[in-house]
Short mmCIF file of C-alpha atoms in Angstrom, two decimals:
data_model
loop_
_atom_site.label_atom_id
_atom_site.label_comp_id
_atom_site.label_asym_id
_atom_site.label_seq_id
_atom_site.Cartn_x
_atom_site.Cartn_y
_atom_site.Cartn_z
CA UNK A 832 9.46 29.75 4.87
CA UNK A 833 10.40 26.89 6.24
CA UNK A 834 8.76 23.63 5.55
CA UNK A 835 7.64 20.60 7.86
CA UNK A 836 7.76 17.43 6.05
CA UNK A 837 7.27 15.17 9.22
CA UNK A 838 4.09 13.70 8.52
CA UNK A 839 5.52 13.35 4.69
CA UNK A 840 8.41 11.27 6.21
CA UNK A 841 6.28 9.66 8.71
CA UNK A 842 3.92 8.33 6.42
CA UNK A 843 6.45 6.68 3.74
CA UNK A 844 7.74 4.87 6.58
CA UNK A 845 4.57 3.56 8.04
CA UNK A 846 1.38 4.50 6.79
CA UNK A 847 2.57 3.50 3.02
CA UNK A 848 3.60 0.00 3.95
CA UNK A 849 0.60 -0.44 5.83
CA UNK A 850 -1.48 0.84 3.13
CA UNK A 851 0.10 -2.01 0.56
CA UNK A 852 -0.73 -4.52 2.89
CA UNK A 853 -4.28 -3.30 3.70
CA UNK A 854 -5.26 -3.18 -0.28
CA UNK A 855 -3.23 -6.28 -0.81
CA UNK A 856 -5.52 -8.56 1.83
CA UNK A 857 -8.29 -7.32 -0.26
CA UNK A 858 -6.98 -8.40 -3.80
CA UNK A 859 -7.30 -12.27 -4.89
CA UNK A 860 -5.36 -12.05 -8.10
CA UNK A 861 -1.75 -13.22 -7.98
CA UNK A 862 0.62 -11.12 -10.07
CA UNK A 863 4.14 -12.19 -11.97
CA UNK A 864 2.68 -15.63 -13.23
CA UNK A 865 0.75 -16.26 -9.87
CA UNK A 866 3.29 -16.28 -7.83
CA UNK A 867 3.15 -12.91 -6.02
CA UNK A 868 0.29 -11.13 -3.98
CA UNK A 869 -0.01 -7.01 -4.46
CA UNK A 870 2.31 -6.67 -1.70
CA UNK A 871 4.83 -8.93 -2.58
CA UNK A 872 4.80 -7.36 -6.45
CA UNK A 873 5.06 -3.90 -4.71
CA UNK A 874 7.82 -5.02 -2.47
CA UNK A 875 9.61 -6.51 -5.21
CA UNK A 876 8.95 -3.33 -7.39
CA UNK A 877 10.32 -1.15 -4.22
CA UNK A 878 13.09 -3.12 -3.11
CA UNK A 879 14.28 -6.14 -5.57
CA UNK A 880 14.07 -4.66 -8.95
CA UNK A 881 16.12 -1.28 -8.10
CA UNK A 882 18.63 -3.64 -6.82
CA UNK A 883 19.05 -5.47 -10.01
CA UNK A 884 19.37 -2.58 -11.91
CA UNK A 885 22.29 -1.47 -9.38
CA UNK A 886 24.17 -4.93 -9.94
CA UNK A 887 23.21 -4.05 -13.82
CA UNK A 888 24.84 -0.58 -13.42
CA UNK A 889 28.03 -2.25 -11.21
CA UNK A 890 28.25 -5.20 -13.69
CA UNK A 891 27.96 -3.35 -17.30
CA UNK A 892 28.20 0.71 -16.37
CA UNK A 893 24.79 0.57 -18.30
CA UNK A 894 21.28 -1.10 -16.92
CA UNK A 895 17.62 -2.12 -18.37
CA UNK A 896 15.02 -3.84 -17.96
CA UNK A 897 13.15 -6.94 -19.00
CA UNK A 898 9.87 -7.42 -21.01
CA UNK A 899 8.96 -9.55 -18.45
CA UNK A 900 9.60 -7.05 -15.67
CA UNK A 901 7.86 -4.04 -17.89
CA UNK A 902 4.71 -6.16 -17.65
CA UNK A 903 4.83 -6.56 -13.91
CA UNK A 904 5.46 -3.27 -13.32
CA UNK A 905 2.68 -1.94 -15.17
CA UNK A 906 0.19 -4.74 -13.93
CA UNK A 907 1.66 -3.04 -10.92
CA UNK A 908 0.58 0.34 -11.60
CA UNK A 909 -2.76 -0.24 -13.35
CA UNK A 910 -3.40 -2.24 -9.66
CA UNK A 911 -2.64 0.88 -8.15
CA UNK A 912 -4.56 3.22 -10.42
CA UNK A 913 -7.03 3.16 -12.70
CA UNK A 914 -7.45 0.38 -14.99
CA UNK A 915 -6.48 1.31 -18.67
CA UNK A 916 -7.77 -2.40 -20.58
CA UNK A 917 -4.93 -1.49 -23.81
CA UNK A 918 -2.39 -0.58 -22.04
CA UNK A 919 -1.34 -4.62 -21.08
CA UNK A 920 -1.85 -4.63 -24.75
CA UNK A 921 0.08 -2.24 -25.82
CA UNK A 922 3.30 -2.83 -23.51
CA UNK A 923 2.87 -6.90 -24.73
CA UNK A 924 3.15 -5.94 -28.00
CA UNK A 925 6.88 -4.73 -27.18
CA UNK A 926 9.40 -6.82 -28.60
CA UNK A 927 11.71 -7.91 -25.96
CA UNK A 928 15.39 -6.28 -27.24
CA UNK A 929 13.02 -3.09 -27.67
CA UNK A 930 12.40 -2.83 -24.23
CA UNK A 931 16.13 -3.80 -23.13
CA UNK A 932 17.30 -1.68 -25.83
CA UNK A 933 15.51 1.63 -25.45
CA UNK A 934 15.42 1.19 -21.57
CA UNK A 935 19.01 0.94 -21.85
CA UNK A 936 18.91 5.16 -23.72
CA UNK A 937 16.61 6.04 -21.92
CA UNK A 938 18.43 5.54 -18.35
CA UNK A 939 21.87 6.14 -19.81
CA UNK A 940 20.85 9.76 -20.21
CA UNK A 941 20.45 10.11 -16.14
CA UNK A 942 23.26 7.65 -15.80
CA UNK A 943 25.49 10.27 -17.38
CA UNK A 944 23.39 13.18 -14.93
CA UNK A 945 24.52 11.03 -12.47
CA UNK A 946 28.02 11.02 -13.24
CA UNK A 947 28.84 14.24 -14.66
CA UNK A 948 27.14 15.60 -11.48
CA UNK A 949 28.49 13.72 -8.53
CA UNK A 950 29.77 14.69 -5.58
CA UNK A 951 31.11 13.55 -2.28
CA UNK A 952 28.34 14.44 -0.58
CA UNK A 953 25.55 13.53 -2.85
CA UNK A 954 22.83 14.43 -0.24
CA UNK A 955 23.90 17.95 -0.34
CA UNK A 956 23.75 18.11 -4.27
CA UNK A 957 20.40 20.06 -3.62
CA UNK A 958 21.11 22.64 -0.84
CA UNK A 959 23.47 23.98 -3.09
CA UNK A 960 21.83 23.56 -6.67
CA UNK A 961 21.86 26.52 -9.09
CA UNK A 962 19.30 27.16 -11.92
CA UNK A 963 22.15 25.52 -14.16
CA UNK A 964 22.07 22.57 -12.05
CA UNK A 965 17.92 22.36 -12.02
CA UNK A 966 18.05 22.97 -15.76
CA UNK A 967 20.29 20.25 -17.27
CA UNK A 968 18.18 17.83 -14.39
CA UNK A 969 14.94 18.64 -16.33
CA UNK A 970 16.83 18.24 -19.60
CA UNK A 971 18.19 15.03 -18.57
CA UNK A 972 14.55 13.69 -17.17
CA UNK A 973 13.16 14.92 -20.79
CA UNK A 974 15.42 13.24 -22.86
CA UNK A 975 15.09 10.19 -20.95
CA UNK A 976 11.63 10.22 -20.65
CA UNK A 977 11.16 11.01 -24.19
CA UNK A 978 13.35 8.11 -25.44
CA UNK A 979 11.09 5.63 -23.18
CA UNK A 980 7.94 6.70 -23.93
CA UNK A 981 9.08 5.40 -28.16
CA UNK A 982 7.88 2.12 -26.22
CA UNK A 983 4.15 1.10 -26.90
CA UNK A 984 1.76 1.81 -24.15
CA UNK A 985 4.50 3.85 -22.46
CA UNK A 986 3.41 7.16 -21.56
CA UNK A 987 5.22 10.05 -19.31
CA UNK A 988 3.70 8.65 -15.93
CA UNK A 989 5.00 5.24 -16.79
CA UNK A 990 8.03 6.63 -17.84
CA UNK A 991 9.05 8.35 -14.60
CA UNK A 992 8.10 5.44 -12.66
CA UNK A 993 10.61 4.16 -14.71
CA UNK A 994 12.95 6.28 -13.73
CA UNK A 995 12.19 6.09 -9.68
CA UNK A 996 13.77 2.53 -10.06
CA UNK A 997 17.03 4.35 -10.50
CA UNK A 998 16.98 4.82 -6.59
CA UNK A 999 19.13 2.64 -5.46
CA UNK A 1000 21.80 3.94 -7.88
CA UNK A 1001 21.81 7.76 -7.04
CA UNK A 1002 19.14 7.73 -4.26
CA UNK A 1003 18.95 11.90 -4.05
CA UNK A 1004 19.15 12.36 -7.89
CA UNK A 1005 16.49 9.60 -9.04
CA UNK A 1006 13.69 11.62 -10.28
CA UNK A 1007 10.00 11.04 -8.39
CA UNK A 1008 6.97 8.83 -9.72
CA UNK A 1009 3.97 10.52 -11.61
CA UNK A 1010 2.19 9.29 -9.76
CA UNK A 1011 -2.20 10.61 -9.05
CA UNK A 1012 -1.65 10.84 -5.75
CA UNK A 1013 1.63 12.49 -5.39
CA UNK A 1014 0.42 15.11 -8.18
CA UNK A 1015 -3.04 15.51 -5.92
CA UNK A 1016 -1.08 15.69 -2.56
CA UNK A 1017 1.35 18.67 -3.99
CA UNK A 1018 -0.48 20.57 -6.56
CA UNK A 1019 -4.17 19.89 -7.15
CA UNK A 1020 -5.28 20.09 -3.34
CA UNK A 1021 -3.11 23.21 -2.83
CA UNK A 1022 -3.66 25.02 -5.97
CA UNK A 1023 -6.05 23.94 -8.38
CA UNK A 1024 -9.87 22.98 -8.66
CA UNK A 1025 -10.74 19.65 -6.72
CA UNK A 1026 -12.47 18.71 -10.18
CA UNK A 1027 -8.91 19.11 -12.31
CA UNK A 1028 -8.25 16.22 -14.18
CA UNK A 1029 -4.83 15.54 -14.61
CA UNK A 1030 -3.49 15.05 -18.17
CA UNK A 1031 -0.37 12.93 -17.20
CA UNK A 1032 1.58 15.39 -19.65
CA UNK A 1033 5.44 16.08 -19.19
CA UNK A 1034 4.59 20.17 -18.70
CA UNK A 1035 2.85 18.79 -15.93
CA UNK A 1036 5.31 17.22 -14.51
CA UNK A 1037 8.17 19.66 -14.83
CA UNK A 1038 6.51 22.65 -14.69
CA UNK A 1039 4.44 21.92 -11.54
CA UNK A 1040 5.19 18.97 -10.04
CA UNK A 1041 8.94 18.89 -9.70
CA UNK A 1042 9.32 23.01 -8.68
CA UNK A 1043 7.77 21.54 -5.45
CA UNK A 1044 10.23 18.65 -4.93
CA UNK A 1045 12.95 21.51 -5.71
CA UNK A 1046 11.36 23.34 -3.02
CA UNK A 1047 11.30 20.54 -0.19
CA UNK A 1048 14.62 18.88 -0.90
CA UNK A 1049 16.86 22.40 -0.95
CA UNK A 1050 15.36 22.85 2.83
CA UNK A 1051 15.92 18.93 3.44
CA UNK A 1052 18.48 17.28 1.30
CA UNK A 1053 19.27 14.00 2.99
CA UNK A 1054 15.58 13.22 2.30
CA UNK A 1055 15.03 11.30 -1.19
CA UNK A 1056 12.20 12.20 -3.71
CA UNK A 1057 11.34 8.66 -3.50
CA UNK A 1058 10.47 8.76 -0.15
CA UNK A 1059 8.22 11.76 -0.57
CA UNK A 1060 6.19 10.57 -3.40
CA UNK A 1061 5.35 7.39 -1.04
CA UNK A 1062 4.73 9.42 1.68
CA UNK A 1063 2.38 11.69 -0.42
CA UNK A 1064 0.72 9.09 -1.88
CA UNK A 1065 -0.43 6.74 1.55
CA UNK A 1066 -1.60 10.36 2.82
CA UNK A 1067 -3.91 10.74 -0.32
CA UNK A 1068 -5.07 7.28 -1.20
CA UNK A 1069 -5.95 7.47 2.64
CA UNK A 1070 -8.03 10.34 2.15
CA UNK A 1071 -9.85 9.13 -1.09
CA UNK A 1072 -10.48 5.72 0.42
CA UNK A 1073 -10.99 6.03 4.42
CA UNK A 1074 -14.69 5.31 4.01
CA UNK A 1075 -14.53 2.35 1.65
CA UNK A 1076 -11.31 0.57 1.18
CA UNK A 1077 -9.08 1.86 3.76
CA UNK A 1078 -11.73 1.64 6.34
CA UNK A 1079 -10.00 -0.58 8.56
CA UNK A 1080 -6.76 1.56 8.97
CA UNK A 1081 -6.06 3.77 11.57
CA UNK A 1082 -4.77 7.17 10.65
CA UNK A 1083 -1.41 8.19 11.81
CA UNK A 1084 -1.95 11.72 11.79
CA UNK A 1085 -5.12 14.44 11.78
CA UNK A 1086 -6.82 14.77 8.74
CA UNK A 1087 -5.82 18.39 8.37
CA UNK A 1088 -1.98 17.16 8.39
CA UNK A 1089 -2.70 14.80 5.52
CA UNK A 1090 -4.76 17.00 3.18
CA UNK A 1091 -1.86 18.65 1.48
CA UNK A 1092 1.80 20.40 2.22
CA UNK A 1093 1.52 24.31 2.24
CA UNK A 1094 3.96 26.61 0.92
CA UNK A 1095 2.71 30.59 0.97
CA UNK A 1096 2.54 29.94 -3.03
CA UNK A 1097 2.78 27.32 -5.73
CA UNK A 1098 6.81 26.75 -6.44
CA UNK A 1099 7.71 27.38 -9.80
CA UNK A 1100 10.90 27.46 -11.48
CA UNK A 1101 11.30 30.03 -13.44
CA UNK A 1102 15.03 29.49 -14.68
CA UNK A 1103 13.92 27.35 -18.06
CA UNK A 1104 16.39 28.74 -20.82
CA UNK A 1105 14.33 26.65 -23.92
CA UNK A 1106 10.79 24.83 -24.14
CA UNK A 1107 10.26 21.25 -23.82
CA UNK A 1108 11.22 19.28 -26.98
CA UNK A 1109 8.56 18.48 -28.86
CA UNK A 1110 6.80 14.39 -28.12
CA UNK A 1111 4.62 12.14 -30.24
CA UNK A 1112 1.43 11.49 -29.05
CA UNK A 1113 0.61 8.38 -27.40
CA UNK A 1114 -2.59 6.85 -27.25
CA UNK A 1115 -4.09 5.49 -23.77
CA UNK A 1116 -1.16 5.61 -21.80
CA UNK A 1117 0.21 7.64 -19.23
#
């Protein structure tokens, strides 16, 4: 079957921008020592910071990042989802080689992904991806994610988001966001109970979120997973907000389009040759 991602595309391009700005008009506090709005901090998160860890990567053939730029990203994410009062806490109380140092594993293990799997063509690295190819992805994005979530207040969802800063370094092989409203978009609304609270768990994310990204990107592989995790989540924070928040935007598309992206069943993967190492807990993160 094939599968329309239009509206997906669509929205990352306009609605999501729009979006930032609407919620960023709406929010007084100033963010990275008071001198950036929401937008700006989400502009820098989109745009600037993937581009320092390129000139990282170009400079040292490693990359990292700061405390300093930890903290902003999660006052980042906590602006964008629900407020977790430890979590500032608990990623504070990171000394600062800590975070350079295990940032530095943790990425190295998709740096060498990157490497060991390039091509000349790296937008048609999916089209032609085996179960060989999907498996030692999902073991790369484990290890890594594994390794960064040793950091206090660093769970999986913070951990891919991460990993999405890779972008700018291997744009089609930079693993998606965690993010609630990409995981509502393309597997609670289609397949489970409205009710289903997420648990922000790495089986979650392998097991159902990324079969679906599999799905989209071997049917269009000059599109990045980047691009449809923003474009998934404007569609749902839409949704959830139209009649309070996001009152004031206009909708790009019919409702219908936005609710959710239909495949004839859930996409699994299926070609998994071990389990899942086994994680630590962590405590009020995600």
């Amino acid at each position: 079957m094939s599968i329309n991602i239009d509206h997906i595309i669509k929205s990352s391009k306009e609605f999501y921008p729009e979006i930032n700005k609407e919620l960023s008009d709406q929010i007084t506090k100033k963010y990275d020592g008071g001198t950036k709005t929401f937008d700006q901090l989400n502009a820098w998160k989109d745009v600037e910071l993937p581009e320092t860890l390129l000139e990282r990567y170009e400079e040292t053939d490693s990359t990292w990042i700061t405390k300093k730029e930890l903290i902003n990203l999660i006052d980042l994410k906590l602006a964008k989802g629900t407020f977790r009062p430890m979590m500032p806490k608990l990623i504070k109380s990171n000394e600062d080689e800590v975070i350079e140092d295990t940032t530095k594993s943790g990425f190295q293990v998709m740096l060498d992904f990157f490497k060991t799997h390039k091509k000349e063509s790296m937008d048609e690295f999916w089209a032609d991806a085996t179960d060989q190819d999907k498996n030692e992805y999902i073991d790369a994005i484990e290890k890594s994610m594994e390794i960064l979530c040793e950091l206090k207040g660093v769970g999986p969802a913070s951990a891919t988001l991460l990993l999405s800063l890779l972008v700018k370094i291997s744009p089609y092989l930079t693993p998606p966001y965690f993010s609630d409203e990409s995981y509502a978009f393309y597997v609670v609304t289609p397949y489970k109970d409205d009710d289903y609270k997420v648990k922000y768990t790495t089986k979650e994310y392998v097991n159902e979120l990324l079969p679906v990204y599999f799905e989209i990107v071997a049917q269009h592989p000059k599109e990045t997973m980047d691009s449809l995790e923003k474009g998934a989540w404007a569609m749902k924070n839409y949704l959830v907000k139209k009649d309070g928040k996001l009152a004031n935007i206009d909708p790009i598309f019919e409702e219908d389009e936005m609710d959710k992206l239909s495949f004839d069943e859930q996409p699994v993967f299926e070609g998994r040759t071990a389990p899942p190492p086994k994680r630590k807990k962590q405590k009020k993160s995600k």
